Short mmCIF file of C-alpha atoms in Angstrom, two decimals:
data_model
loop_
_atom_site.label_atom_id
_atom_site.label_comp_id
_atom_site.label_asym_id
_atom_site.label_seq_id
_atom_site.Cartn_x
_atom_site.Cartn_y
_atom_site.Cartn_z
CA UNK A 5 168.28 124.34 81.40
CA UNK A 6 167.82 127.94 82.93
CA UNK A 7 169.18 127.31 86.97
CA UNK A 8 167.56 128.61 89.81
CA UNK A 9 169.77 131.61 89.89
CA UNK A 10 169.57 132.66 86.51
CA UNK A 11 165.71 132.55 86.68
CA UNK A 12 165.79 134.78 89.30
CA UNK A 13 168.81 136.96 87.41
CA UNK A 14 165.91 137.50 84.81
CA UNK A 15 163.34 138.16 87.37
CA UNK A 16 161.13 141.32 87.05
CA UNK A 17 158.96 141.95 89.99
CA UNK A 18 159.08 143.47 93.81
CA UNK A 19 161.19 141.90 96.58
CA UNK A 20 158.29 140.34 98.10
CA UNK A 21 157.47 138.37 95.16
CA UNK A 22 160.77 137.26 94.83
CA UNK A 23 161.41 135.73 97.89
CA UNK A 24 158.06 133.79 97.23
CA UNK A 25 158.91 132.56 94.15
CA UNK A 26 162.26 131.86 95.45
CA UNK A 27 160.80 129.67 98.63
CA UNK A 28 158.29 128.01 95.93
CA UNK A 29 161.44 126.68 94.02
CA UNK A 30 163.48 125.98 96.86
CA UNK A 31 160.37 123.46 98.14
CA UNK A 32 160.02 122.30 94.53
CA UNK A 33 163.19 120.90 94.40
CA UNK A 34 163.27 119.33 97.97
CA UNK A 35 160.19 117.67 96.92
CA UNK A 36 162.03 116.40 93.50
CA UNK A 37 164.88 114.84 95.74
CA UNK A 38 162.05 113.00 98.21
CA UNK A 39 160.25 111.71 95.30
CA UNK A 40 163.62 110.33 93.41
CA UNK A 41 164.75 108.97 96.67
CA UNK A 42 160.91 107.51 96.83
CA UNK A 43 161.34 105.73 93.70
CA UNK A 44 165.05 104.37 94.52
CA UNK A 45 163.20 102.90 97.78
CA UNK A 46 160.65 100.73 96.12
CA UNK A 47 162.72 99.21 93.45
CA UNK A 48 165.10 97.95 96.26
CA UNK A 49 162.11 96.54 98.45
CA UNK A 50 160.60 95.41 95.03
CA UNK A 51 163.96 93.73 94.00
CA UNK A 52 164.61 92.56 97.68
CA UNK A 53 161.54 91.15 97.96
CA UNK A 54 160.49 88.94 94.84
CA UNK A 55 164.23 87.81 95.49
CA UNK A 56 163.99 86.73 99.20
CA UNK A 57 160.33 85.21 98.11
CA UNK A 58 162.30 83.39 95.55
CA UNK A 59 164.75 81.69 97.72
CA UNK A 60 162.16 80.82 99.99
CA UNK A 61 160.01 78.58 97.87
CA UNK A 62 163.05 77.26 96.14
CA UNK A 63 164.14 76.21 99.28
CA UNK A 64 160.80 74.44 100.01
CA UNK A 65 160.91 72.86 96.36
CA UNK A 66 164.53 71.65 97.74
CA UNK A 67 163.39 70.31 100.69
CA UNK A 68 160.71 68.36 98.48
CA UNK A 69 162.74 66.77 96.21
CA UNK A 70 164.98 66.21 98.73
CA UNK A 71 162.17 64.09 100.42
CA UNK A 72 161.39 62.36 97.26
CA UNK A 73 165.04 60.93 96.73
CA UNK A 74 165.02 60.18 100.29
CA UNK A 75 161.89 58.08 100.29
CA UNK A 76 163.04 56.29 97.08
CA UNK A 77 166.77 55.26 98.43
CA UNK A 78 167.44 51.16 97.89
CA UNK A 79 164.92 48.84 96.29
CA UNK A 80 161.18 50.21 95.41
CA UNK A 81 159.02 49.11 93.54
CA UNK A 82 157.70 50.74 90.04
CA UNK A 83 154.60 51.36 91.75
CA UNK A 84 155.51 52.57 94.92
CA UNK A 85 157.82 55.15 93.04
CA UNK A 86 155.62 55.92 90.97
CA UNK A 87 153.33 56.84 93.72
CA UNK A 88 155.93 58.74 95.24
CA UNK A 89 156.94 60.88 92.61
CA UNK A 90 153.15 62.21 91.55
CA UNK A 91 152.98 62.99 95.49
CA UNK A 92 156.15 64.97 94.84
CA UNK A 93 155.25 66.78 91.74
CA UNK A 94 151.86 67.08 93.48
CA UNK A 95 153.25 69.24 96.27
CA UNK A 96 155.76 70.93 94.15
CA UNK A 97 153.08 72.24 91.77
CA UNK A 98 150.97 73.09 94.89
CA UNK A 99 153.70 74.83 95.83
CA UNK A 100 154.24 76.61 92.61
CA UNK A 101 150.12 78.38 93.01
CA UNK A 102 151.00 79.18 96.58
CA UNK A 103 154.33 81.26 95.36
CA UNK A 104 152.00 82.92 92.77
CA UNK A 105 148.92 83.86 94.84
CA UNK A 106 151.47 85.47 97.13
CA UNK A 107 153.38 87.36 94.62
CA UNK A 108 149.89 88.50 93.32
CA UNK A 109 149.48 89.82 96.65
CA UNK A 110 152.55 91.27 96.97
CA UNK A 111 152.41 93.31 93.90
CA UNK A 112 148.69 94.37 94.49
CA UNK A 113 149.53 95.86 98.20
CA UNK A 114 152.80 97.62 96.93
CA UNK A 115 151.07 99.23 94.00
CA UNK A 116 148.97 100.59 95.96
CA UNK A 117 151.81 102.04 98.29
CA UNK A 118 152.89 103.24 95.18
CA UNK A 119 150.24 105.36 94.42
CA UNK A 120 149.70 106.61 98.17
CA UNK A 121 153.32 107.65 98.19
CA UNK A 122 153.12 109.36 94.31
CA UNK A 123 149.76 111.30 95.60
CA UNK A 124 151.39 112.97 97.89
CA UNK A 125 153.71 115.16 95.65
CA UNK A 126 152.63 117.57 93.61
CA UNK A 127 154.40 116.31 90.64
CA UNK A 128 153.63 112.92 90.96
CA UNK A 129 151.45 113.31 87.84
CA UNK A 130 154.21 114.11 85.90
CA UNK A 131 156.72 111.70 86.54
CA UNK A 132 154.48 108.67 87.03
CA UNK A 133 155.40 107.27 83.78
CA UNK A 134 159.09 107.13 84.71
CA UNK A 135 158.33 104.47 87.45
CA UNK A 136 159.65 101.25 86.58
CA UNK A 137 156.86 99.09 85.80
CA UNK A 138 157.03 95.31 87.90
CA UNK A 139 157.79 92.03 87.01
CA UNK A 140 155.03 90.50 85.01
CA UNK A 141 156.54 86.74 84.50
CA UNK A 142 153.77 85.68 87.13
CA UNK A 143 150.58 84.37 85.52
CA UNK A 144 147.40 86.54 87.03
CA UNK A 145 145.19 84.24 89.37
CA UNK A 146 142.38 82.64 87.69
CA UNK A 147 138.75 83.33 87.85
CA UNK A 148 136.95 81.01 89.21
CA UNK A 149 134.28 78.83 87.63
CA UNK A 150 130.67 78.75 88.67
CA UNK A 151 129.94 75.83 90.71
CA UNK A 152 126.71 75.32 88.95
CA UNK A 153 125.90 71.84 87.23
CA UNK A 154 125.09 72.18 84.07
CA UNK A 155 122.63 69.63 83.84
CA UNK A 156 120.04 70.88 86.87
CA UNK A 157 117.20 72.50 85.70
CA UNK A 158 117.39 76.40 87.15
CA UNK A 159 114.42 78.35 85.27
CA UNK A 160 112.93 77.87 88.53
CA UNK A 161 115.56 80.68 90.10
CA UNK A 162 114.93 84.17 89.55
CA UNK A 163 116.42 85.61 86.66
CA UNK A 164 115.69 89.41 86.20
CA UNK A 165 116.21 89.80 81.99
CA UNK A 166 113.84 86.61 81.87
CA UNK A 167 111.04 88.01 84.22
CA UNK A 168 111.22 91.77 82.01
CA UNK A 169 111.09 89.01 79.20
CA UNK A 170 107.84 87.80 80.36
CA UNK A 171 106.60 91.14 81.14
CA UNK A 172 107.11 92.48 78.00
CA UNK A 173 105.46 89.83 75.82
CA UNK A 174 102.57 89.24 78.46
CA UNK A 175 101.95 93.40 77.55
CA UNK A 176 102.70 93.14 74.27
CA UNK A 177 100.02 89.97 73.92
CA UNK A 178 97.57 92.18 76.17
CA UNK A 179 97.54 94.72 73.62
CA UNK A 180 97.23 92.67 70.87
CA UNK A 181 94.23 90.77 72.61
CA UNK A 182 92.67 94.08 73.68
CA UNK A 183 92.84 95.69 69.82
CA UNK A 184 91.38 92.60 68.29
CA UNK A 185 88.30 92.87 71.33
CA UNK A 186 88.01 96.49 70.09
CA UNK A 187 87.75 95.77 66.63
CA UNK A 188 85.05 92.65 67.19
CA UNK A 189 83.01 95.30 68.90
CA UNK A 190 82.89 97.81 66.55
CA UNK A 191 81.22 94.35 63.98
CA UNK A 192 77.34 95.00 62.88
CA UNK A 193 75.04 92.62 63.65
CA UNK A 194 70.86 92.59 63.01
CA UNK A 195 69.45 91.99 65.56
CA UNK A 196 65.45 90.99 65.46
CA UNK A 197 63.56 91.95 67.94
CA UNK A 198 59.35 92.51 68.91
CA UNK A 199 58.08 95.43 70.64
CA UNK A 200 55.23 93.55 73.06
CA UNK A 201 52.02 95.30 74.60
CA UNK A 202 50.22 92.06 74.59
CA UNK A 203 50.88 91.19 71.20
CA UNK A 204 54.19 91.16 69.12
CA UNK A 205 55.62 93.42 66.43
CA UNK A 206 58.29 92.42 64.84
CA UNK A 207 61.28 94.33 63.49
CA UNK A 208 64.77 94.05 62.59
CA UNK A 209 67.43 96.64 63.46
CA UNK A 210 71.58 96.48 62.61
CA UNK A 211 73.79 98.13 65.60
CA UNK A 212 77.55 97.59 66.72
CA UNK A 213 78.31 94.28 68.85
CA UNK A 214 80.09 96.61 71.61
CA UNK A 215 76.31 98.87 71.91
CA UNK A 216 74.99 98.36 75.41
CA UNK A 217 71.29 97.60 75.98
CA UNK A 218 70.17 100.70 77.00
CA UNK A 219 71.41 102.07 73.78
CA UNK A 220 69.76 99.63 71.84
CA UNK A 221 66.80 100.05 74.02
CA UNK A 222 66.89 103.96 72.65
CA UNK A 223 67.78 103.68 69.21
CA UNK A 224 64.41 101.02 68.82
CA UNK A 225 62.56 103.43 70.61
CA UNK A 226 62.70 106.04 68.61
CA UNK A 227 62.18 104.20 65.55
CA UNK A 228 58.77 102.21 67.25
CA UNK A 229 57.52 106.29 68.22
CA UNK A 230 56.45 106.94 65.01
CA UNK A 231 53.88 104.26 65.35
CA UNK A 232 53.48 103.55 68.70
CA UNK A 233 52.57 107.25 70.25
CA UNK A 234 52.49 105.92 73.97
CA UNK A 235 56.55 105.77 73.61
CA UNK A 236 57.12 109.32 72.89
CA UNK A 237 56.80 109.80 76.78
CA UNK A 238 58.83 106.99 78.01
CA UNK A 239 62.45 107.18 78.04
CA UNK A 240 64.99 104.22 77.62
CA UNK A 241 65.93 103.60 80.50
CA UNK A 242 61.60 102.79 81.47
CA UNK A 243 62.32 99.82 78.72
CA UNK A 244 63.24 96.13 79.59
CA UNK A 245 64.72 93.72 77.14
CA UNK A 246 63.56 90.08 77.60
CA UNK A 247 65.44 87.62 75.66
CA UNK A 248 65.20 83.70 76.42
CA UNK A 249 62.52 84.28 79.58
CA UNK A 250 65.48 86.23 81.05
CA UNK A 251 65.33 90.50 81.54
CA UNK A 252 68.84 91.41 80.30
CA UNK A 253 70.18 94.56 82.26
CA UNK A 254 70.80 97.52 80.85
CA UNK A 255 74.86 97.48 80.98
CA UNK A 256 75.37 94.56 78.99
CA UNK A 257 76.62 94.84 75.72
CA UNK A 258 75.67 92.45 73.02
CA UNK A 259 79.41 91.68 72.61
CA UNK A 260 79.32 90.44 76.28
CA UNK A 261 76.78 88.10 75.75
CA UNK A 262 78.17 86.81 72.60
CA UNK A 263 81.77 85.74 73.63
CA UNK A 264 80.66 84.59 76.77
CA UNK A 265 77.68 81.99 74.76
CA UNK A 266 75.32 83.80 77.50
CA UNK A 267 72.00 81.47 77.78
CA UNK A 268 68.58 81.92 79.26
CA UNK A 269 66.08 79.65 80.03
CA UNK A 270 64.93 78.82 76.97
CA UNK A 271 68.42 78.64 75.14
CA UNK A 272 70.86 80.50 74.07
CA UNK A 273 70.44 84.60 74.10
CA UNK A 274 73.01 85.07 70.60
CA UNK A 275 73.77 81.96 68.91
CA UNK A 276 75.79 82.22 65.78
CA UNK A 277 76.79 78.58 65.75
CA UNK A 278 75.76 75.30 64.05
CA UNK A 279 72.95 73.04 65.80
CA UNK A 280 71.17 69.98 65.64
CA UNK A 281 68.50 70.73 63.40
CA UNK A 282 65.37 69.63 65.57
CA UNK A 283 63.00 68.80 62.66
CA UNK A 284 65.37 66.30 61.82
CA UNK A 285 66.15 64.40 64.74
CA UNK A 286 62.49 64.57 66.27
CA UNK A 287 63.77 65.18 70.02
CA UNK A 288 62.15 68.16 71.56
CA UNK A 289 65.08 68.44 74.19
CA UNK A 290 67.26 69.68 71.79
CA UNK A 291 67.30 73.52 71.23
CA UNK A 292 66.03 74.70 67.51
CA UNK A 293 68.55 76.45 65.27
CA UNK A 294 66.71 79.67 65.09
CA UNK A 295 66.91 82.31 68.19
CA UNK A 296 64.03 83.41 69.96
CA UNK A 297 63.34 87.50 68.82
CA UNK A 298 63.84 89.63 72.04
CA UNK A 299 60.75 91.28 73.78
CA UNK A 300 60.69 94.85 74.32
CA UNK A 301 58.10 96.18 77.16
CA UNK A 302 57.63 99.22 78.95
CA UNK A 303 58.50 99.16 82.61
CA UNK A 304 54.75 99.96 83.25
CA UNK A 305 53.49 96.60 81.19
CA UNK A 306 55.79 95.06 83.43
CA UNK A 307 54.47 95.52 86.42
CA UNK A 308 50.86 95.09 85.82
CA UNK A 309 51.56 91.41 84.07
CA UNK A 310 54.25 90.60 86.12
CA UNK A 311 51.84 87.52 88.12
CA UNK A 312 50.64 86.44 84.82
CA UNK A 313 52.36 84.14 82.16
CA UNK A 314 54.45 84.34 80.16
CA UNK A 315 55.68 87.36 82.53
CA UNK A 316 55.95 85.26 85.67
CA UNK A 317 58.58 82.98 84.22
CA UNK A 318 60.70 86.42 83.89
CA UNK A 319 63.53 86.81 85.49
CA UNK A 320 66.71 89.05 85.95
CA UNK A 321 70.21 87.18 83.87
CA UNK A 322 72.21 86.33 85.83
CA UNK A 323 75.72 84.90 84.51
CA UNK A 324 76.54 82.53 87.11
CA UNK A 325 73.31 80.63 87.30
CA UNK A 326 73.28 77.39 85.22
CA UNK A 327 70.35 77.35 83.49
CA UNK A 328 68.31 73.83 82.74
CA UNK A 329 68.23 71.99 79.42
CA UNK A 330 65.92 73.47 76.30
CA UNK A 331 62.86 72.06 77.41
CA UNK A 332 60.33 74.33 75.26
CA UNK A 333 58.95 73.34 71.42
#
């Protein structure tokens, strides 16, 4: 080990710089001595204090026992001393978790003294391994249980991984729900429908489920033009669709009518499922099998027939209004 002097012996630099690095190690080694004397100063208070901490609770266990064999002099009974002694082992061990909470204690608030004191030298980084680690004979304290009863029923209580739980599969189920709407839509149905200008003509066309009206209403159009000249002039959106004595608007899709069983007032406006068979059963109350076909007028028939029947039964769907029982042969 090179001393002090020698390093500076071997020194190569100006005066100035010397007398630096001369006051540099001169405070280096004070600070060495204050940190050893440091370290010499906790392991007496540590020693001095687990050892007057000692006496004091064996003094207390003393003074218990000491009470026991006191309260148990001349004749007892079984009982009674029983009695007596599981209060005295009762308090001793009582006694015993009081002496280790307070060692806990003790250790925690002088560590950190430790480290206050260590921080404050430079070196402390360096010789913080050579500190004499404490006592560990002492049990840590134990965590305590959850006062919770098992048995109650808590999904009531919020519980944050089980709400983004719910919220995840409630998405994930909206999706799926949504894709398997898109897909119904984009079914083909044939639809049969009659252009009317005072008498019907029939004709079938296939379209999408998810095709609005007024789309519909175009895509017949242009195939009734080639016959019916008087069309060429009128756009789609001058056509009405009349389906069960009820004028279906123009932003319906067939798709909405479908899943939500729509009905006019003559019975259903799509029906796709089994019924009574009429013929059979003789009872003119119950709606045939077969749909209606849908009228198609110009805006301008409308209008002029709209006080004469069959066009004064007309009226606009609406899908809140409970329509009557199939009344019609």
């Amino acid at each position: 080990k090179v001393s002090h002097r020698e390093g500076m012996a071997h020194y190569k630099g100006s005066v100035g710089d010397g007398n630096r690095a001369a006051k540099l190690a001169r405070e280096r080694e004070a600070q060495k001595v204050k940190f050893q004397e440091l370290q010499q100063s906790i392991r007496d208070e540590n020693k001095h204090g687990l050892k007057s901490m000692d006496k004091m609770f064996k003094t207390h266990s003393t003074a218990v026992e000491d009470r026991f064999k006191a309260s148990t002099v001349g004749l007892v009974s079984a009982k009674d001393f029983k009695k007596k002694r599981e209060l005295a082992e009762s308090a001793i061990e009582n006694e015993k978790r009081i002496r280790e909470r307070a060692m806990a204690k003790i250790r925690k608030r002088r560590k950190k003294d430790r480290k206050r004191a260590l921080a404050s030298l430079s070196f402390a980084a360096e010789d913080d391994d050579e500190v004499e680690d404490e006592p560990k004979s002492f049990a840590p304290l134990k965590k305590k249980k959850s006062k919770k009863c098992p048995d109650v029923d808590t999904s009531f209580l919020p519980d944050k991984e089980r709400e983004e739980e719910d919220i995840r599969l409630r998405n994930e189920l909206a999706r799926e729900w949504k894709s398997k709407q898109e897909d119904m839509k984009k079914e083909l149905i044939e639809v049969t429908y009659s252009y009317w200008d005072g008498t019907g003509h029939r004709r079938n066309i296939t379209v999408t489920k998810g095709l609005t009206i007024v789309k519909f209403l175009e895509k017949c159009r242009r195939e009734l033009q080639e016959e019916f000249h008087e069309l060429r002039g009128v756009s789609s959106e001058n056509l009405m669709y009349i389906k069960e004595d009820v004028i279906i608007p123009h932003t319906y899709t067939f798709y909405d009518l479908i899943v939500s069983k729509a009905r006019g007032k003559s019975g259903p406006l799509f029906h796709f499922d089994v019924h009574d068979d009429v013929r059979l059963l003789q009872d003119s109350r119950i709606e045939k099998d077969e749909s209606h076909a849908g009228k198609i007028i110009t805006r301008a028939y409308y209008e002029r027939n709209k006080h004469i029947f069959p066009v004064n039964r007309w009226e606009v769907y609406d899908p809140n209004k409970k329509y009557e029982k199939y009344t019609i042969k």
